[in-house]
Amino acid sequence: MQRLTLEHLNQMVGVEYILLHAQEPILYIIRKQQRQSPTQDIPLADYYIIAGVVYQAPDLGTVISSRALSAVHGIQSAFDEAMSYCRYHPSKDTENKPKTKKKEEASSLFQRHRVDTLLLDLRSKFPPTFYQPKPGEKPIPVEVKKEPEPPAEAVKQEEREPATKSSAPAPPSKPPPEKRARLQ
């Protein structure tokens, strides 16, 4: 039987495997079929080979059944959840339930204090140029009074005698406290 021609093989009756499709380097599709005559055959199963691994392809009934089952499961779970909302249960009563959970704050006291300090420093360095008395009204420009610059001779004299004037230095801003490791 191994040396028979293709015509003789087509005339035989029984189970045969044929190459249905080939995409040379990686994909082959093989069909198992029952040959009843030279012109009539019944497909029994399909197999595909990807990268040298053989898989049996599911039949159409199995594919449709699987897809229908997954769709029905999703619909059933949606109905179950909807039914849970229409039933009354005392533990779900939110009107009489005391509020026990405390909302977590977005920042700590240290962070808020530090941000306030930084904003005050920036405001003193860069004062606003407009003032708006009430929301919705037109902003009024603020006149910034500049101190007249001292004459050049006065500046030179201050450089020569820095120890004679005792002006109180501005207090430096406090550095943030060191971070501590959290204990869990």
Short mmCIF file of N, CA and C in Angstrom, two decimals:
data_model
loop_
_atom_site.label_atom_id
_atom_site.label_comp_id
_atom_site.label_asym_id
_atom_site.label_seq_id
_atom_site.Cartn_x
_atom_site.Cartn_y
_atom_site.Cartn_z
N MET A 1 0.82 -1.19 0.00
CA MET A 1 0.00 0.00 0.00
C MET A 1 0.86 1.26 0.00
N GLN A 2 2.09 1.15 0.45
CA GLN A 2 2.92 2.34 0.53
C GLN A 2 3.36 2.83 -0.84
N ARG A 3 3.44 1.92 -1.81
CA ARG A 3 3.95 2.33 -3.11
C ARG A 3 2.84 2.52 -4.13
N LEU A 4 1.60 2.58 -3.67
CA LEU A 4 0.49 2.77 -4.59
C LEU A 4 0.43 4.24 -5.02
N THR A 5 -0.14 4.44 -6.18
CA THR A 5 -0.28 5.81 -6.69
C THR A 5 -1.45 6.49 -6.00
N LEU A 6 -1.59 7.79 -6.21
CA LEU A 6 -2.65 8.57 -5.60
C LEU A 6 -4.03 8.12 -6.06
N GLU A 7 -4.14 7.66 -7.32
CA GLU A 7 -5.43 7.18 -7.84
C GLU A 7 -5.90 5.94 -7.09
N HIS A 8 -4.98 5.02 -6.79
CA HIS A 8 -5.35 3.83 -6.06
C HIS A 8 -5.76 4.17 -4.63
N LEU A 9 -5.08 5.13 -3.99
CA LEU A 9 -5.42 5.52 -2.62
C LEU A 9 -6.81 6.17 -2.55
N ASN A 10 -7.16 6.97 -3.55
CA ASN A 10 -8.48 7.62 -3.57
C ASN A 10 -9.60 6.60 -3.73
N GLN A 11 -9.33 5.46 -4.31
CA GLN A 11 -10.35 4.44 -4.53
C GLN A 11 -10.57 3.58 -3.28
N MET A 12 -9.67 3.64 -2.33
CA MET A 12 -9.79 2.83 -1.12
C MET A 12 -10.82 3.42 -0.17
N VAL A 13 -11.36 2.60 0.70
CA VAL A 13 -12.37 3.01 1.65
C VAL A 13 -11.77 2.86 3.05
N GLY A 14 -12.09 3.86 3.97
CA GLY A 14 -11.61 3.78 5.34
C GLY A 14 -11.18 5.15 5.87
N VAL A 15 -10.48 5.15 7.00
CA VAL A 15 -10.02 6.39 7.64
C VAL A 15 -8.73 6.84 6.97
N GLU A 16 -8.68 8.13 6.65
CA GLU A 16 -7.45 8.68 6.06
C GLU A 16 -7.18 10.06 6.62
N TYR A 17 -5.93 10.47 6.53
CA TYR A 17 -5.49 11.80 6.96
C TYR A 17 -4.99 12.54 5.72
N ILE A 18 -5.45 13.78 5.54
CA ILE A 18 -4.99 14.56 4.39
C ILE A 18 -4.47 15.90 4.88
N LEU A 19 -3.55 16.47 4.12
CA LEU A 19 -3.02 17.80 4.42
C LEU A 19 -3.99 18.81 3.81
N LEU A 20 -4.69 19.54 4.66
CA LEU A 20 -5.71 20.47 4.20
C LEU A 20 -5.13 21.83 3.84
N HIS A 21 -4.17 22.30 4.66
CA HIS A 21 -3.56 23.62 4.41
C HIS A 21 -2.15 23.60 4.98
N ALA A 22 -1.24 24.30 4.30
CA ALA A 22 0.13 24.38 4.79
C ALA A 22 0.66 25.79 4.60
N GLN A 23 1.22 26.30 5.67
CA GLN A 23 1.95 27.56 5.61
C GLN A 23 3.35 27.18 6.07
N GLU A 24 4.21 26.91 5.13
CA GLU A 24 5.40 26.10 5.25
C GLU A 24 6.19 26.15 6.55
N PRO A 25 6.69 27.25 7.01
CA PRO A 25 7.60 27.07 8.14
C PRO A 25 6.91 26.76 9.47
N ILE A 26 5.63 27.15 9.65
CA ILE A 26 5.12 27.10 11.01
C ILE A 26 3.75 26.44 11.15
N LEU A 27 2.86 26.50 10.16
CA LEU A 27 1.48 26.07 10.33
C LEU A 27 1.10 25.00 9.31
N TYR A 28 0.49 23.91 9.82
CA TYR A 28 -0.06 22.86 8.98
C TYR A 28 -1.41 22.48 9.54
N ILE A 29 -2.39 22.26 8.66
CA ILE A 29 -3.71 21.80 9.08
C ILE A 29 -3.95 20.44 8.44
N ILE A 30 -4.28 19.45 9.27
CA ILE A 30 -4.48 18.07 8.81
C ILE A 30 -5.90 17.67 9.17
N ARG A 31 -6.58 16.99 8.23
CA ARG A 31 -7.95 16.54 8.47
C ARG A 31 -7.99 15.02 8.51
N LYS A 32 -8.68 14.49 9.52
CA LYS A 32 -8.96 13.06 9.61
C LYS A 32 -10.36 12.86 9.04
N GLN A 33 -10.50 11.95 8.05
CA GLN A 33 -11.80 11.76 7.43
C GLN A 33 -12.06 10.29 7.12
N GLN A 34 -13.33 9.95 7.02
CA GLN A 34 -13.77 8.60 6.66
C GLN A 34 -14.11 8.63 5.17
N ARG A 35 -13.34 7.90 4.36
CA ARG A 35 -13.60 7.85 2.91
C ARG A 35 -14.55 6.69 2.66
N GLN A 36 -15.69 7.02 2.02
CA GLN A 36 -16.68 5.99 1.71
C GLN A 36 -16.65 5.61 0.24
N SER A 37 -16.23 6.53 -0.61
CA SER A 37 -16.08 6.27 -2.04
C SER A 37 -15.07 7.26 -2.59
N PRO A 38 -14.69 7.15 -3.86
CA PRO A 38 -13.72 8.10 -4.40
C PRO A 38 -14.21 9.55 -4.35
N THR A 39 -15.49 9.79 -4.30
CA THR A 39 -16.00 11.17 -4.31
C THR A 39 -16.64 11.58 -2.99
N GLN A 40 -16.87 10.65 -2.09
CA GLN A 40 -17.58 10.97 -0.86
C GLN A 40 -16.71 10.66 0.36
N ASP A 41 -16.56 11.70 1.23
CA ASP A 41 -15.84 11.49 2.48
C ASP A 41 -16.52 12.29 3.59
N ILE A 42 -16.38 11.83 4.83
CA ILE A 42 -16.98 12.48 5.99
C ILE A 42 -15.85 12.94 6.91
N PRO A 43 -15.75 14.29 7.18
CA PRO A 43 -14.70 14.76 8.08
C PRO A 43 -14.97 14.30 9.51
N LEU A 44 -13.95 13.78 10.16
CA LEU A 44 -14.07 13.31 11.54
C LEU A 44 -13.43 14.30 12.53
N ALA A 45 -12.27 14.81 12.22
CA ALA A 45 -11.57 15.74 13.11
C ALA A 45 -10.55 16.53 12.31
N ASP A 46 -10.22 17.71 12.84
CA ASP A 46 -9.16 18.53 12.25
C ASP A 46 -8.08 18.73 13.30
N TYR A 47 -6.85 18.77 12.84
CA TYR A 47 -5.69 18.99 13.71
C TYR A 47 -4.87 20.11 13.10
N TYR A 48 -4.28 20.91 13.95
CA TYR A 48 -3.35 21.93 13.43
C TYR A 48 -2.04 21.79 14.17
N ILE A 49 -0.99 22.05 13.43
CA ILE A 49 0.37 21.94 13.97
C ILE A 49 0.98 23.34 13.90
N ILE A 50 1.33 23.86 15.06
CA ILE A 50 1.97 25.19 15.12
C ILE A 50 3.32 25.00 15.79
N ALA A 51 4.36 25.36 15.09
CA ALA A 51 5.74 25.29 15.58
C ALA A 51 6.07 23.90 16.12
N GLY A 52 5.59 22.87 15.44
CA GLY A 52 5.92 21.51 15.82
C GLY A 52 5.05 20.91 16.89
N VAL A 53 4.05 21.60 17.39
CA VAL A 53 3.16 21.08 18.43
C VAL A 53 1.80 20.82 17.80
N VAL A 54 1.24 19.61 18.01
CA VAL A 54 -0.02 19.20 17.40
C VAL A 54 -1.17 19.49 18.38
N TYR A 55 -2.20 20.18 17.88
CA TYR A 55 -3.40 20.49 18.64
C TYR A 55 -4.61 19.96 17.89
N GLN A 56 -5.62 19.46 18.62
CA GLN A 56 -6.86 19.06 17.96
C GLN A 56 -7.80 20.25 17.97
N ALA A 57 -8.32 20.59 16.80
CA ALA A 57 -9.23 21.71 16.69
C ALA A 57 -10.60 21.29 17.21
N PRO A 58 -11.28 22.16 17.97
CA PRO A 58 -12.62 21.81 18.46
C PRO A 58 -13.62 21.84 17.30
N ASP A 59 -14.66 21.02 17.43
CA ASP A 59 -15.68 21.03 16.38
C ASP A 59 -16.61 22.23 16.59
N LEU A 60 -17.46 22.49 15.60
CA LEU A 60 -18.30 23.68 15.61
C LEU A 60 -19.28 23.66 16.79
N GLY A 61 -19.82 22.52 17.13
CA GLY A 61 -20.75 22.41 18.25
C GLY A 61 -20.10 22.79 19.57
N THR A 62 -18.85 22.37 19.78
CA THR A 62 -18.14 22.69 21.01
C THR A 62 -17.86 24.19 21.10
N VAL A 63 -17.48 24.80 19.99
CA VAL A 63 -17.19 26.24 19.98
C VAL A 63 -18.45 27.04 20.31
N ILE A 64 -19.56 26.70 19.66
CA ILE A 64 -20.81 27.43 19.90
C ILE A 64 -21.28 27.21 21.33
N SER A 65 -21.17 25.99 21.82
CA SER A 65 -21.59 25.69 23.19
C SER A 65 -20.76 26.49 24.20
N SER A 66 -19.46 26.56 24.00
CA SER A 66 -18.58 27.29 24.91
C SER A 66 -18.90 28.78 24.92
N ARG A 67 -19.10 29.35 23.74
CA ARG A 67 -19.40 30.78 23.66
C ARG A 67 -20.77 31.09 24.28
N ALA A 68 -21.75 30.24 24.03
CA ALA A 68 -23.08 30.46 24.60
C ALA A 68 -23.03 30.34 26.13
N LEU A 69 -22.26 29.37 26.63
CA LEU A 69 -22.15 29.19 28.07
C LEU A 69 -21.49 30.39 28.74
N SER A 70 -20.45 30.94 28.13
CA SER A 70 -19.79 32.11 28.73
C SER A 70 -20.71 33.34 28.68
N ALA A 71 -21.51 33.48 27.61
CA ALA A 71 -22.45 34.61 27.54
C ALA A 71 -23.54 34.47 28.59
N VAL A 72 -24.09 33.26 28.73
CA VAL A 72 -25.15 33.03 29.70
C VAL A 72 -24.62 33.22 31.13
N HIS A 73 -23.38 32.81 31.38
CA HIS A 73 -22.80 33.00 32.71
C HIS A 73 -22.68 34.49 33.05
N GLY A 74 -22.25 35.30 32.10
CA GLY A 74 -22.15 36.75 32.34
C GLY A 74 -23.50 37.37 32.61
N ILE A 75 -24.52 36.95 31.86
CA ILE A 75 -25.87 37.49 32.06
C ILE A 75 -26.41 37.04 33.42
N GLN A 76 -26.18 35.77 33.76
CA GLN A 76 -26.66 35.24 35.04
C GLN A 76 -26.03 35.97 36.22
N SER A 77 -24.72 36.23 36.15
CA SER A 77 -24.06 36.94 37.25
C SER A 77 -24.58 38.38 37.35
N ALA A 78 -24.90 39.02 36.22
CA ALA A 78 -25.46 40.37 36.26
C ALA A 78 -26.84 40.36 36.92
N PHE A 79 -27.68 39.37 36.59
CA PHE A 79 -28.99 39.26 37.22
C PHE A 79 -28.86 38.98 38.72
N ASP A 80 -27.93 38.13 39.11
CA ASP A 80 -27.73 37.83 40.53
C ASP A 80 -27.34 39.09 41.30
N GLU A 81 -26.47 39.90 40.72
CA GLU A 81 -26.07 41.13 41.38
C GLU A 81 -27.23 42.11 41.47
N ALA A 82 -28.03 42.20 40.41
CA ALA A 82 -29.19 43.09 40.43
C ALA A 82 -30.20 42.63 41.47
N MET A 83 -30.38 41.32 41.62
CA MET A 83 -31.31 40.79 42.62
C MET A 83 -30.83 41.09 44.04
N SER A 84 -29.52 41.12 44.25
CA SER A 84 -29.01 41.40 45.59
C SER A 84 -29.32 42.84 46.01
N TYR A 85 -29.47 43.74 45.05
CA TYR A 85 -29.78 45.13 45.38
C TYR A 85 -31.27 45.34 45.64
N CYS A 86 -32.13 44.47 45.16
CA CYS A 86 -33.56 44.70 45.34
C CYS A 86 -34.08 44.07 46.64
N ARG A 87 -33.30 43.25 47.31
CA ARG A 87 -33.71 42.65 48.58
C ARG A 87 -33.25 43.54 49.73
N TYR A 88 -34.09 43.63 50.79
CA TYR A 88 -33.72 44.42 51.96
C TYR A 88 -32.99 43.54 52.95
N HIS A 89 -31.93 44.08 53.49
CA HIS A 89 -31.19 43.38 54.54
C HIS A 89 -30.73 44.44 55.54
N PRO A 90 -30.88 44.21 56.84
CA PRO A 90 -30.53 45.24 57.83
C PRO A 90 -29.07 45.66 57.77
N SER A 91 -28.18 44.79 57.39
CA SER A 91 -26.76 45.17 57.36
C SER A 91 -26.46 46.13 56.21
N LYS A 92 -27.36 46.19 55.21
CA LYS A 92 -27.14 47.10 54.09
C LYS A 92 -27.83 48.45 54.29
N ASP A 93 -28.52 48.64 55.43
CA ASP A 93 -29.22 49.88 55.72
C ASP A 93 -28.20 50.97 56.02
N THR A 94 -28.05 51.93 55.13
CA THR A 94 -27.03 52.98 55.28
C THR A 94 -27.57 54.21 56.00
N GLU A 95 -28.90 54.37 56.09
CA GLU A 95 -29.45 55.57 56.73
C GLU A 95 -29.22 55.56 58.23
N ASN A 96 -29.38 54.40 58.88
CA ASN A 96 -29.25 54.32 60.33
C ASN A 96 -27.86 53.90 60.77
N LYS A 97 -26.98 53.64 59.85
CA LYS A 97 -25.65 53.16 60.18
C LYS A 97 -24.78 54.32 60.66
N PRO A 98 -24.17 54.20 61.84
CA PRO A 98 -23.29 55.29 62.29
C PRO A 98 -22.01 55.32 61.45
N LYS A 99 -21.55 56.51 61.25
CA LYS A 99 -20.31 56.68 60.46
C LYS A 99 -19.12 56.38 61.37
N THR A 100 -18.50 55.25 61.16
CA THR A 100 -17.37 54.85 62.00
C THR A 100 -16.04 55.03 61.28
N LYS A 101 -16.09 55.01 59.98
CA LYS A 101 -14.82 55.13 59.25
C LYS A 101 -14.37 56.57 59.20
N LYS A 102 -13.12 56.78 59.46
CA LYS A 102 -12.55 58.11 59.43
C LYS A 102 -11.83 58.27 58.09
N LYS A 103 -12.11 59.35 57.42
CA LYS A 103 -11.48 59.58 56.13
C LYS A 103 -10.01 59.91 56.33
N GLU A 104 -9.18 59.25 55.56
CA GLU A 104 -7.75 59.51 55.70
C GLU A 104 -7.42 60.86 55.08
N GLU A 105 -6.57 61.60 55.75
CA GLU A 105 -6.19 62.91 55.25
C GLU A 105 -5.16 62.76 54.14
N ALA A 106 -5.23 63.69 53.19
CA ALA A 106 -4.32 63.62 52.05
C ALA A 106 -2.91 64.05 52.43
N SER A 107 -2.78 64.83 53.50
CA SER A 107 -1.45 65.30 53.90
C SER A 107 -1.37 65.34 55.42
N SER A 108 -0.15 65.37 55.89
CA SER A 108 0.06 65.43 57.34
C SER A 108 0.14 66.89 57.78
N LEU A 109 0.12 67.10 59.08
CA LEU A 109 0.21 68.45 59.64
C LEU A 109 1.54 69.08 59.26
N PHE A 110 2.61 68.30 59.30
CA PHE A 110 3.93 68.81 58.92
C PHE A 110 3.93 69.27 57.46
N GLN A 111 3.34 68.47 56.56
CA GLN A 111 3.33 68.83 55.15
C GLN A 111 2.54 70.12 54.92
N ARG A 112 1.38 70.25 55.58
CA ARG A 112 0.60 71.47 55.41
C ARG A 112 1.35 72.69 55.93
N HIS A 113 2.00 72.55 57.09
CA HIS A 113 2.76 73.66 57.67
C HIS A 113 3.92 74.05 56.75
N ARG A 114 4.60 73.06 56.22
CA ARG A 114 5.75 73.34 55.35
C ARG A 114 5.31 74.02 54.06
N VAL A 115 4.20 73.58 53.47
CA VAL A 115 3.69 74.20 52.25
C VAL A 115 3.26 75.63 52.53
N ASP A 116 2.60 75.88 53.67
CA ASP A 116 2.21 77.24 54.02
C ASP A 116 3.43 78.15 54.16
N THR A 117 4.50 77.62 54.78
CA THR A 117 5.73 78.40 54.94
C THR A 117 6.34 78.74 53.58
N LEU A 118 6.39 77.77 52.71
CA LEU A 118 6.96 78.01 51.37
C LEU A 118 6.12 79.02 50.59
N LEU A 119 4.79 78.92 50.69
CA LEU A 119 3.94 79.86 49.98
C LEU A 119 4.09 81.28 50.52
N LEU A 120 4.24 81.43 51.82
CA LEU A 120 4.46 82.77 52.38
C LEU A 120 5.79 83.35 51.91
N ASP A 121 6.83 82.52 51.86
CA ASP A 121 8.12 82.99 51.37
C ASP A 121 8.01 83.44 49.91
N LEU A 122 7.32 82.67 49.10
CA LEU A 122 7.16 83.05 47.70
C LEU A 122 6.34 84.31 47.56
N ARG A 123 5.31 84.47 48.39
CA ARG A 123 4.48 85.67 48.31
C ARG A 123 5.27 86.91 48.71
N SER A 124 6.17 86.77 49.69
CA SER A 124 6.96 87.93 50.08
C SER A 124 7.99 88.27 49.00
N LYS A 125 8.51 87.26 48.30
CA LYS A 125 9.48 87.54 47.24
C LYS A 125 8.80 88.08 45.99
N PHE A 126 7.63 87.57 45.67
CA PHE A 126 6.91 87.98 44.47
C PHE A 126 5.50 88.41 44.85
N PRO A 127 5.33 89.68 45.26
CA PRO A 127 4.01 90.15 45.69
C PRO A 127 3.05 90.19 44.50
N PRO A 128 1.74 90.09 44.77
CA PRO A 128 0.77 90.11 43.67
C PRO A 128 0.73 91.48 43.02
N THR A 129 0.47 91.50 41.72
CA THR A 129 0.41 92.76 40.99
C THR A 129 -1.03 93.24 40.82
N PHE A 130 -2.03 92.41 41.12
CA PHE A 130 -3.42 92.78 41.03
C PHE A 130 -4.13 92.42 42.32
N TYR A 131 -5.20 93.19 42.60
CA TYR A 131 -6.00 92.94 43.79
C TYR A 131 -7.45 92.86 43.35
N GLN A 132 -8.17 91.83 43.78
CA GLN A 132 -9.57 91.66 43.42
C GLN A 132 -10.40 91.74 44.70
N PRO A 133 -11.14 92.85 44.92
CA PRO A 133 -11.85 93.04 46.18
C PRO A 133 -12.93 91.96 46.42
N LYS A 134 -13.72 91.64 45.41
CA LYS A 134 -14.76 90.63 45.56
C LYS A 134 -14.73 89.72 44.33
N PRO A 135 -15.11 88.46 44.49
CA PRO A 135 -15.14 87.56 43.33
C PRO A 135 -16.09 88.08 42.27
N GLY A 136 -15.67 88.06 41.05
CA GLY A 136 -16.48 88.52 39.94
C GLY A 136 -16.23 89.95 39.54
N GLU A 137 -15.59 90.73 40.40
CA GLU A 137 -15.28 92.12 40.07
C GLU A 137 -13.96 92.20 39.31
N LYS A 138 -13.77 93.33 38.69
CA LYS A 138 -12.56 93.53 37.90
C LYS A 138 -11.35 93.72 38.82
N PRO A 139 -10.23 93.03 38.53
CA PRO A 139 -9.04 93.21 39.36
C PRO A 139 -8.46 94.61 39.23
N ILE A 140 -7.98 95.12 40.35
CA ILE A 140 -7.38 96.46 40.40
C ILE A 140 -5.88 96.29 40.50
N PRO A 141 -5.12 97.00 39.63
CA PRO A 141 -3.66 96.87 39.74
C PRO A 141 -3.14 97.49 41.04
N VAL A 142 -2.16 96.83 41.63
CA VAL A 142 -1.57 97.30 42.88
C VAL A 142 -0.32 98.08 42.53
N GLU A 143 -0.21 99.24 43.15
CA GLU A 143 0.99 100.04 42.93
C GLU A 143 2.05 99.59 43.91
N VAL A 144 3.16 99.17 43.40
CA VAL A 144 4.25 98.71 44.25
C VAL A 144 5.19 99.88 44.43
N LYS A 145 5.36 100.29 45.70
CA LYS A 145 6.25 101.41 45.99
C LYS A 145 7.66 100.88 46.14
N LYS A 146 8.51 101.35 45.29
CA LYS A 146 9.90 100.93 45.36
C LYS A 146 10.67 101.94 46.20
N GLU A 147 11.54 101.42 47.03
CA GLU A 147 12.38 102.31 47.82
C GLU A 147 13.43 102.92 46.92
N PRO A 148 13.69 104.21 47.10
CA PRO A 148 14.72 104.83 46.25
C PRO A 148 16.08 104.23 46.60
N GLU A 149 16.85 104.02 45.57
CA GLU A 149 18.17 103.45 45.77
C GLU A 149 19.08 104.48 46.43
N PRO A 150 19.86 104.04 47.41
CA PRO A 150 20.77 105.00 48.05
C PRO A 150 21.86 105.42 47.06
N PRO A 151 22.38 106.60 47.24
CA PRO A 151 23.44 107.07 46.34
C PRO A 151 24.66 106.15 46.44
N ALA A 152 25.45 106.15 45.41
CA ALA A 152 26.61 105.26 45.32
C ALA A 152 27.59 105.53 46.46
N GLU A 153 27.72 106.76 46.91
CA GLU A 153 28.65 107.07 48.00
C GLU A 153 28.23 106.40 49.29
N ALA A 154 26.91 106.35 49.56
CA ALA A 154 26.42 105.71 50.78
C ALA A 154 26.70 104.22 50.76
N VAL A 155 26.58 103.59 49.58
CA VAL A 155 26.84 102.16 49.47
C VAL A 155 28.31 101.89 49.74
N LYS A 156 29.19 102.72 49.19
CA LYS A 156 30.63 102.54 49.41
C LYS A 156 30.96 102.72 50.88
N GLN A 157 30.30 103.65 51.53
CA GLN A 157 30.58 103.90 52.94
C GLN A 157 30.12 102.70 53.78
N GLU A 158 28.98 102.09 53.44
CA GLU A 158 28.51 100.91 54.19
C GLU A 158 29.48 99.75 54.02
N GLU A 159 30.07 99.64 52.86
CA GLU A 159 31.03 98.55 52.63
C GLU A 159 32.27 98.74 53.50
N ARG A 160 32.67 99.97 53.70
CA ARG A 160 33.86 100.23 54.49
C ARG A 160 33.60 99.97 55.97
N GLU A 161 32.42 100.30 56.49
CA GLU A 161 32.13 100.18 57.90
C GLU A 161 30.94 99.24 58.13
N PRO A 162 31.10 97.95 57.95
CA PRO A 162 29.97 97.05 58.16
C PRO A 162 29.69 96.83 59.64
N ALA A 163 30.68 97.00 60.51
CA ALA A 163 30.50 96.70 61.93
C ALA A 163 29.81 97.84 62.66
N THR A 164 29.76 99.04 62.09
CA THR A 164 29.19 100.17 62.81
C THR A 164 27.68 100.07 62.90
N LYS A 165 27.04 99.50 61.90
CA LYS A 165 25.58 99.36 61.94
C LYS A 165 25.24 98.00 62.51
N SER A 166 24.34 97.99 63.45
CA SER A 166 23.92 96.70 64.02
C SER A 166 22.45 96.48 63.66
N SER A 167 22.23 95.92 62.54
CA SER A 167 20.86 95.62 62.13
C SER A 167 20.58 94.16 62.47
N ALA A 168 19.40 93.91 62.93
CA ALA A 168 19.05 92.54 63.31
C ALA A 168 18.87 91.70 62.05
N PRO A 169 19.62 90.60 61.95
CA PRO A 169 19.46 89.77 60.74
C PRO A 169 18.10 89.08 60.76
N ALA A 170 17.57 88.86 59.57
CA ALA A 170 16.27 88.19 59.44
C ALA A 170 16.40 86.76 59.91
N PRO A 171 15.44 86.29 60.70
CA PRO A 171 15.56 84.92 61.20
C PRO A 171 15.45 83.93 60.03
N PRO A 172 16.38 83.00 59.98
CA PRO A 172 16.32 82.03 58.88
C PRO A 172 15.12 81.12 59.07
N SER A 173 14.58 80.68 57.94
CA SER A 173 13.41 79.79 58.04
C SER A 173 13.86 78.45 58.59
N LYS A 174 12.97 77.83 59.35
CA LYS A 174 13.30 76.57 60.02
C LYS A 174 13.43 75.44 59.00
N PRO A 175 14.46 74.65 59.11
CA PRO A 175 14.53 73.49 58.21
C PRO A 175 13.53 72.44 58.69
N PRO A 176 13.08 71.58 57.80
CA PRO A 176 12.12 70.56 58.21
C PRO A 176 12.77 69.56 59.15
N PRO A 177 11.98 68.99 60.06
CA PRO A 177 12.57 67.99 60.96
C PRO A 177 12.97 66.74 60.19
N GLU A 178 13.86 65.98 60.76
CA GLU A 178 14.34 64.79 60.08
C GLU A 178 13.23 63.77 59.99
N LYS A 179 13.26 62.99 58.93
CA LYS A 179 12.24 61.95 58.76
C LYS A 179 12.56 60.78 59.67
N ARG A 180 11.51 60.22 60.22
CA ARG A 180 11.67 59.04 61.07
C ARG A 180 11.10 57.83 60.35
N ALA A 181 11.67 56.70 60.60
CA ALA A 181 11.19 55.47 59.96
C ALA A 181 9.87 55.08 60.59
N ARG A 182 8.93 54.65 59.77
CA ARG A 182 7.61 54.22 60.26
C ARG A 182 7.72 52.82 60.83
N LEU A 183 7.04 52.61 61.91
CA LEU A 183 6.97 51.27 62.50
C LEU A 183 5.67 50.62 62.06
N GLN A 184 5.77 49.43 61.56
CA GLN A 184 4.54 48.76 61.08
C GLN A 184 4.30 47.52 61.87
#
